[in-house]
Amino acid sequence: MTDKLQPLREQIDAIDAQILELLSRRGKVAQEVGHVKAETNAPVFRPEREAQVLRKVADNNPGPLKDQDVQTIFREIMSSCRALEKRVTVAYLGPTGTFSEQAVFQHFGSAVEGLPCVSIDEVFRATEAGTADYGVVPVENSSEGAINRTLDLLLGTTAIIGGEVSIPVHHSLMTRTGSMDGVTVVCAHSQALAQCQAWLNLHHPNIERRAVASNAEAAVLASQDPRIAAIASEMAGEQYKLGVVQAHIQDDPHNRTRFAVIGRQAAGPSGTDRTSLVLAVPNTAGAVYKLLAPLAVHGVSMTRFESRPARIGTWEYYFYVDVEGHQQDVAVRRALDELKANAAFFKILGSYPVGL
Ligand SMILES: O=C(O)C(=O)C[C@]1(C(=O)O)C=C[C@@H](O)C=C1
């Protein structure tokens, strides 16, 4: 076997040397880009450029590596090159080990500074104030729907949505010992408890369910008390040294959460973009229908429509609308101008590359 392996490994060594040489050259060019940007105080992170690079990599991928895998590699390459220009700080709903943290790495790669925050409100504050360059906040879950706190905060924030990232959300039931002996309480974030309710009803109908601030906090509690089980990601379980009682207990095996990336700079057009906005109309018959008509007129597709009761003031509902395209695209621009003219409230939350 060694006889056959040896020449193949020599080939791999020679290829690795070339990869390393190319990575080094790429890093040096990124440093030059960094100097050019520094002269004009331009932002280091360019989501539209990164999205284009990742799409091109998938389009040109000759195989045998999977598109998704080469994209992961290139995301890391860009993350490291970006860090040579500046290591960006990204706020997220902590503590470490949450799905929000996973979303941060999925979007920015691992060469970033994570800033765990105690609440979604805090993520917005850190981003607005500049304590963090960007924030990652959950927007919707495929089983449970909208994350209302995020929608409410988007209404009043000065931050702009500059990206989206969607990750699979798999929950595991975990304890210190890996067994349910002596366990009296299951702790998790309320969303996670809701996403696992059918499974819990079937397997542990009599154990108390307690909502806590995050799944990672549940993991911390379980690591300190053998009577507590946590529902959290296996990543959080590993971090807090928990044993898995049962993996993948979420009721929907395809459960996903979509996050928005917020920041202080707008993303430019990448070619495949989405625009998020919030609207309100006076409460009259057919008002919503009339309001949205310009989208159809200009051939702009709506990909999401969500309503939230207005908690203060004159209007009954705010409508959170996502449309295909960038606000700089002519058709989108025209449709939005007409929407704005007819709306009692109108705010563009941001245009950004469609997530991979
Ligand atoms: O093209 C740029 O503006 C770069 O800074 C280079 C680069 C890259 O490594 O490809 C790095 C960071 C940006 O977010 C986009 C791309």
Coordinates of C-alpha atoms and ligand atoms in Angstrom, one line a residue:
M1 CA 0.0 0.0 0.0
T2 CA 2.8 2.5 1.0
D3 CA 4.3 2.0 -2.5
K4 CA 1.1 3.2 -4.1
L5 CA 0.4 5.9 -1.6
Q6 CA 3.8 7.5 -1.7
P7 CA 3.6 9.0 -5.2
L8 CA 0.1 10.2 -4.7
R9 CA 1.1 12.0 -1.5
E10 CA 4.0 13.5 -3.4
Q11 CA 1.5 14.9 -5.9
I12 CA -0.6 16.3 -3.0
D13 CA 2.5 17.9 -1.4
A14 CA 3.4 19.6 -4.7
I15 CA -0.2 20.8 -5.2
D16 CA -0.3 22.1 -1.6
A17 CA 2.9 24.0 -2.2
Q18 CA 1.2 25.7 -5.2
I19 CA -2.0 26.4 -3.2
L20 CA 0.1 28.0 -0.5
E21 CA 2.0 30.1 -2.9
L22 CA -1.3 31.3 -4.5
L23 CA -2.9 32.0 -1.1
S24 CA 0.1 34.1 -0.2
R25 CA -0.2 36.0 -3.4
R26 CA -3.9 36.5 -2.9
G27 CA -3.2 37.7 0.7
K28 CA -0.7 40.3 -0.6
V29 CA -3.2 41.6 -3.2
A30 CA -5.9 41.9 -0.4
Q31 CA -3.4 43.9 1.6
E32 CA -3.1 46.3 -1.3
V33 CA -6.9 46.5 -1.6
G34 CA -6.9 47.3 2.1
H35 CA -4.5 50.3 1.6
V36 CA -6.6 51.6 -1.3
K37 CA -9.7 51.4 0.9
A38 CA -8.0 53.0 3.8
E39 CA -7.1 56.1 1.7
T40 CA -10.8 56.7 1.0
N41 CA -12.1 55.3 4.3
A42 CA -14.1 52.8 2.3
P43 CA -15.7 49.7 4.1
V44 CA -13.5 46.6 4.2
F45 CA -16.4 44.1 4.0
R46 CA -18.1 44.1 0.6
P47 CA -21.0 41.6 0.7
E48 CA -21.9 42.1 -2.9
R49 CA -18.3 41.3 -4.0
E50 CA -18.1 38.2 -1.7
A51 CA -21.4 36.9 -3.0
Q52 CA -20.2 37.3 -6.6
V53 CA -16.9 35.5 -5.9
L54 CA -18.8 32.6 -4.2
R55 CA -21.3 32.3 -7.1
K56 CA -18.5 32.3 -9.6
V57 CA -16.7 29.6 -7.7
A58 CA -19.8 27.4 -7.8
D59 CA -20.4 28.2 -11.5
N60 CA -16.8 27.4 -12.5
N61 CA -16.3 24.4 -10.2
P62 CA -14.9 21.5 -12.3
G63 CA -15.5 19.0 -9.5
P64 CA -15.1 16.5 -7.9
L65 CA -15.5 18.7 -4.9
K66 CA -19.1 19.8 -4.2
D67 CA -20.1 23.4 -5.0
Q68 CA -21.0 23.9 -1.4
D69 CA -17.7 22.7 -0.2
V70 CA -15.6 24.8 -2.5
Q71 CA -17.7 27.8 -1.5
T72 CA -17.0 27.0 2.2
I73 CA -13.2 27.0 1.4
F74 CA -13.4 30.2 -0.6
R75 CA -15.5 31.9 2.1
E76 CA -12.6 31.1 4.5
I77 CA -10.0 32.4 2.1
M78 CA -11.9 35.7 1.8
S79 CA -12.4 35.8 5.5
S80 CA -8.7 35.5 6.1
C81 CA -7.8 38.0 3.3
R82 CA -10.4 40.4 4.7
A83 CA -8.8 40.0 8.2
L84 CA -5.5 41.2 6.6
E85 CA -7.3 44.4 5.8
K86 CA -9.3 44.6 9.0
R87 CA -10.7 42.0 11.4
V88 CA -14.4 42.9 11.5
T89 CA -16.4 42.6 14.8
V90 CA -19.8 41.0 14.5
A91 CA -22.4 41.2 17.3
Y92 CA -24.8 38.3 17.8
L93 CA -27.2 36.8 20.3
G94 CA -24.9 35.0 22.7
P95 CA -23.5 33.3 24.6
T96 CA -21.1 31.4 22.4
G97 CA -22.6 28.2 21.0
T98 CA -25.9 29.7 19.8
F99 CA -27.2 29.2 16.3
S100 CA -26.7 33.0 15.9
E101 CA -23.0 32.4 16.4
Q102 CA -23.1 29.7 13.8
A103 CA -24.8 32.1 11.4
V104 CA -22.0 34.6 12.0
F105 CA -19.3 32.1 10.9
Q106 CA -21.4 30.9 8.0
H107 CA -21.6 34.4 6.6
F108 CA -18.3 36.0 7.5
G109 CA -16.0 32.9 7.8
S110 CA -14.0 32.3 10.9
A111 CA -11.6 35.2 10.8
V112 CA -13.9 37.6 12.6
E113 CA -14.3 38.9 16.1
G114 CA -17.6 37.6 17.6
L115 CA -19.3 39.9 20.1
P116 CA -21.9 37.9 22.1
C117 CA -24.7 40.0 23.3
V118 CA -27.4 39.3 25.9
S119 CA -30.4 40.2 23.8
I120 CA -31.4 41.0 20.2
D121 CA -31.8 44.6 21.4
E122 CA -28.2 44.7 22.4
V123 CA -27.1 43.4 19.0
F124 CA -28.9 46.4 17.4
R125 CA -27.4 48.8 19.9
A126 CA -23.8 47.5 19.4
T127 CA -24.2 47.8 15.6
E128 CA -25.8 51.3 15.7
A129 CA -23.2 52.6 18.1
G130 CA -20.2 51.1 16.3
T131 CA -19.1 48.8 19.1
A132 CA -19.5 46.2 16.4
D133 CA -19.1 46.6 12.7
Y134 CA -22.0 44.3 11.9
G135 CA -24.8 42.4 13.8
V136 CA -26.5 39.2 13.0
V137 CA -30.1 38.9 14.1
P138 CA -32.7 36.1 13.6
V139 CA -35.6 37.1 11.3
E140 CA -37.7 34.0 10.8
N141 CA -37.8 30.3 11.5
S142 CA -39.3 27.9 9.0
S143 CA -41.4 26.2 11.7
E144 CA -42.3 29.0 14.0
G145 CA -42.4 32.0 11.7
A146 CA -41.2 35.6 12.4
I147 CA -39.0 36.6 15.3
N148 CA -41.1 39.5 16.4
R149 CA -38.5 41.3 18.5
T150 CA -36.3 41.6 15.4
L151 CA -39.1 42.9 13.3
D152 CA -40.0 45.5 15.9
L153 CA -36.4 46.7 16.2
L154 CA -35.9 46.9 12.5
L155 CA -38.7 49.4 12.3
G156 CA -36.8 52.0 14.4
T157 CA -33.1 51.2 13.8
T158 CA -30.6 53.3 11.9
A159 CA -28.9 50.1 10.9
I160 CA -29.3 48.7 7.4
I161 CA -29.7 45.1 6.3
G162 CA -26.7 44.2 4.2
G163 CA -27.0 40.4 4.0
E164 CA -29.0 37.3 4.9
V165 CA -27.9 33.9 6.0
S166 CA -30.0 30.8 6.5
I167 CA -28.8 27.8 8.6
P168 CA -30.3 24.4 9.4
V169 CA -31.5 24.3 13.0
H170 CA -31.1 20.9 14.6
H171 CA -31.9 20.5 18.2
S172 CA -30.5 17.9 20.6
L173 CA -31.7 16.9 24.0
M174 CA -28.6 16.8 26.3
T175 CA -27.7 16.4 30.0
R176 CA -24.5 16.1 32.0
T177 CA -24.7 12.3 31.9
G178 CA -26.3 11.7 28.5
S179 CA -29.3 10.1 30.3
M180 CA -32.6 11.4 31.5
D181 CA -32.4 9.7 34.9
G182 CA -33.3 12.1 37.7
V183 CA -34.1 15.0 35.2
T184 CA -37.1 17.1 36.3
V185 CA -36.8 20.1 33.9
V186 CA -36.1 20.7 30.2
C187 CA -34.7 24.2 29.5
A188 CA -34.4 25.9 26.2
H189 CA -35.3 29.2 24.4
S190 CA -39.1 29.4 23.9
Q191 CA -38.6 29.1 20.1
A192 CA -36.7 25.8 20.6
L193 CA -39.3 24.4 23.0
A194 CA -42.0 25.2 20.4
Q195 CA -40.0 23.6 17.6
C196 CA -39.7 20.4 19.6
Q197 CA -43.1 20.3 21.3
A198 CA -44.5 17.2 19.4
W199 CA -41.4 15.2 20.3
L200 CA -41.5 16.3 23.9
N201 CA -45.2 15.5 24.2
L202 CA -44.5 12.0 22.9
H203 CA -41.4 11.2 24.8
H204 CA -41.3 13.3 27.9
P205 CA -44.9 14.6 28.4
N206 CA -44.5 15.0 32.2
I207 CA -41.2 16.8 32.5
E208 CA -41.5 20.6 33.2
R209 CA -40.5 22.8 30.2
R210 CA -38.8 26.0 31.2
A211 CA -38.1 28.9 28.7
V212 CA -34.7 30.6 29.2
A213 CA -32.9 33.4 27.4
S214 CA -31.1 31.2 24.9
N215 CA -30.4 27.5 24.2
A216 CA -26.7 28.1 25.1
E217 CA -27.9 29.4 28.5
A218 CA -29.9 26.1 28.8
A219 CA -26.7 24.2 28.1
V220 CA -24.9 26.1 30.8
L221 CA -27.7 25.4 33.3
A222 CA -27.6 21.7 32.4
S223 CA -23.8 21.6 32.8
Q224 CA -24.3 22.8 36.4
D225 CA -27.3 20.8 37.5
P226 CA -27.9 17.0 36.8
R227 CA -31.7 17.6 37.2
I228 CA -31.8 19.9 34.1
A229 CA -31.8 18.8 30.5
A230 CA -31.1 21.3 27.7
I231 CA -32.3 21.6 24.2
A232 CA -29.5 23.1 22.2
S233 CA -27.2 22.5 19.2
E234 CA -24.7 19.8 19.5
M235 CA -22.0 22.5 19.2
A236 CA -23.3 24.1 22.4
G237 CA -23.4 20.6 24.0
E238 CA -19.8 20.0 23.2
Q239 CA -18.8 23.4 24.5
Y240 CA -20.4 22.7 27.9
K241 CA -19.5 19.0 28.0
L242 CA -23.0 17.6 27.8
G243 CA -23.9 14.1 26.7
V244 CA -26.5 13.7 24.0
V245 CA -29.7 11.9 25.1
Q246 CA -31.3 12.2 21.7
A247 CA -30.1 14.1 18.6
H248 CA -32.4 15.9 16.0
I249 CA -35.5 16.2 18.1
Q250 CA -37.0 19.2 16.2
D251 CA -40.5 18.3 14.9
D252 CA -39.5 19.5 11.3
P253 CA -36.4 17.8 10.0
H254 CA -35.9 20.7 7.6
N255 CA -36.1 23.3 10.3
R256 CA -34.1 26.4 9.3
T257 CA -33.6 29.9 10.7
R258 CA -33.0 32.9 8.5
F259 CA -30.8 35.7 9.9
A260 CA -30.3 39.3 8.7
V261 CA -26.9 40.9 8.7
I262 CA -27.2 44.5 9.8
G263 CA -24.6 47.2 9.5
R264 CA -24.1 50.9 8.9
Q265 CA -23.2 50.7 5.2
A266 CA -25.5 49.7 2.3
A267 CA -24.6 46.8 0.1
G268 CA -24.2 47.4 -3.6
P269 CA -25.9 45.3 -6.3
S270 CA -24.5 41.8 -6.7
G271 CA -26.7 40.7 -9.6
T272 CA -29.0 38.5 -7.5
D273 CA -30.4 40.6 -4.6
R274 CA -33.3 41.1 -2.4
T275 CA -34.7 44.3 -0.9
S276 CA -36.6 44.4 2.5
L277 CA -39.0 47.1 3.4
V278 CA -41.7 48.0 5.9
L279 CA -44.9 49.7 4.9
A280 CA -48.1 50.8 6.6
V281 CA -51.4 51.8 5.0
P282 CA -54.5 53.5 6.4
N283 CA -57.1 51.0 7.5
T284 CA -59.5 51.2 4.5
A285 CA -61.0 48.5 2.3
G286 CA -58.6 47.2 -0.4
A287 CA -55.7 49.5 0.8
V288 CA -53.1 46.8 1.0
Y289 CA -54.1 45.4 -2.4
K290 CA -53.8 48.9 -4.0
L291 CA -50.5 49.6 -2.1
L292 CA -48.8 46.6 -3.6
A293 CA -50.1 47.1 -7.2
P294 CA -46.9 48.9 -8.3
L295 CA -44.9 45.7 -7.7
A296 CA -47.0 43.8 -10.3
V297 CA -46.9 46.8 -12.7
H298 CA -43.1 46.9 -12.7
G299 CA -42.7 43.1 -12.7
V300 CA -41.1 42.9 -9.2
S301 CA -41.6 39.7 -7.4
M302 CA -42.6 39.7 -3.7
T303 CA -40.9 36.9 -1.8
R304 CA -42.2 37.6 1.7
F305 CA -45.1 39.4 3.3
E306 CA -45.4 39.5 7.0
S307 CA -47.7 41.7 9.2
R308 CA -47.0 43.0 12.7
P309 CA -49.5 44.9 14.8
A310 CA -48.5 48.6 15.2
R311 CA -48.0 48.9 19.0
I312 CA -48.2 52.7 19.1
G313 CA -49.8 55.3 16.9
T314 CA -52.1 55.7 14.0
W315 CA -51.9 52.5 11.9
E316 CA -53.1 49.1 12.6
Y317 CA -50.4 47.0 11.0
Y318 CA -46.9 47.3 9.7
F319 CA -46.2 45.1 6.6
Y320 CA -42.7 43.6 6.2
V321 CA -42.2 42.9 2.5
D322 CA -39.2 41.3 0.7
V323 CA -38.9 41.8 -3.0
E324 CA -36.5 40.4 -5.6
G325 CA -33.9 42.8 -6.8
H326 CA -31.8 45.7 -5.6
Q327 CA -33.2 49.2 -4.9
Q328 CA -30.7 50.5 -7.5
D329 CA -32.3 48.3 -10.2
V330 CA -34.6 50.4 -12.4
A331 CA -37.8 48.3 -12.0
V332 CA -37.4 48.0 -8.3
R333 CA -36.6 51.8 -7.9
R334 CA -39.7 52.7 -9.9
A335 CA -41.9 50.3 -8.0
L336 CA -40.6 51.5 -4.6
D337 CA -41.1 55.2 -5.5
E338 CA -44.8 54.4 -6.3
L339 CA -45.2 52.3 -3.2
K340 CA -43.8 55.1 -1.1
A341 CA -46.1 57.7 -2.6
N342 CA -49.2 55.6 -1.5
A343 CA -47.9 54.4 1.9
A344 CA -48.7 56.0 5.2
F345 CA -45.3 54.7 6.4
F346 CA -42.4 53.5 4.2
K347 CA -38.9 52.4 5.2
I348 CA -36.4 50.5 3.1
L349 CA -34.5 48.2 5.5
G350 CA -31.8 47.4 2.9
S351 CA -30.9 45.7 -0.3
Y352 CA -28.5 42.8 -0.1
P353 CA -27.2 39.6 -2.0
V354 CA -29.6 36.7 -1.8
G355 CA -28.1 34.2 0.7
L356 CA -26.4 31.1 -0.7
Ligands
LIG1 O1 -12.5 43.0 -3.3 C1 -12.4 43.6 -2.2 O2 -12.9 44.7 -1.9 C2 -11.6 42.9 -1.1 O3 -11.4 43.5 -0.1 C3 -11.1 41.5 -1.3 C4 -12.0 40.5 -0.7 C5 -11.5 39.1 -1.1 O4 -10.8 38.5 -0.3 O5 -11.9 38.7 -2.2 C6 -12.0 40.7 0.8 C7 -13.0 41.4 1.5 C8 -14.2 41.9 0.8 O6 -15.3 41.7 1.6 C9 -14.4 41.4 -0.5 C10 -13.4 40.7 -1.2

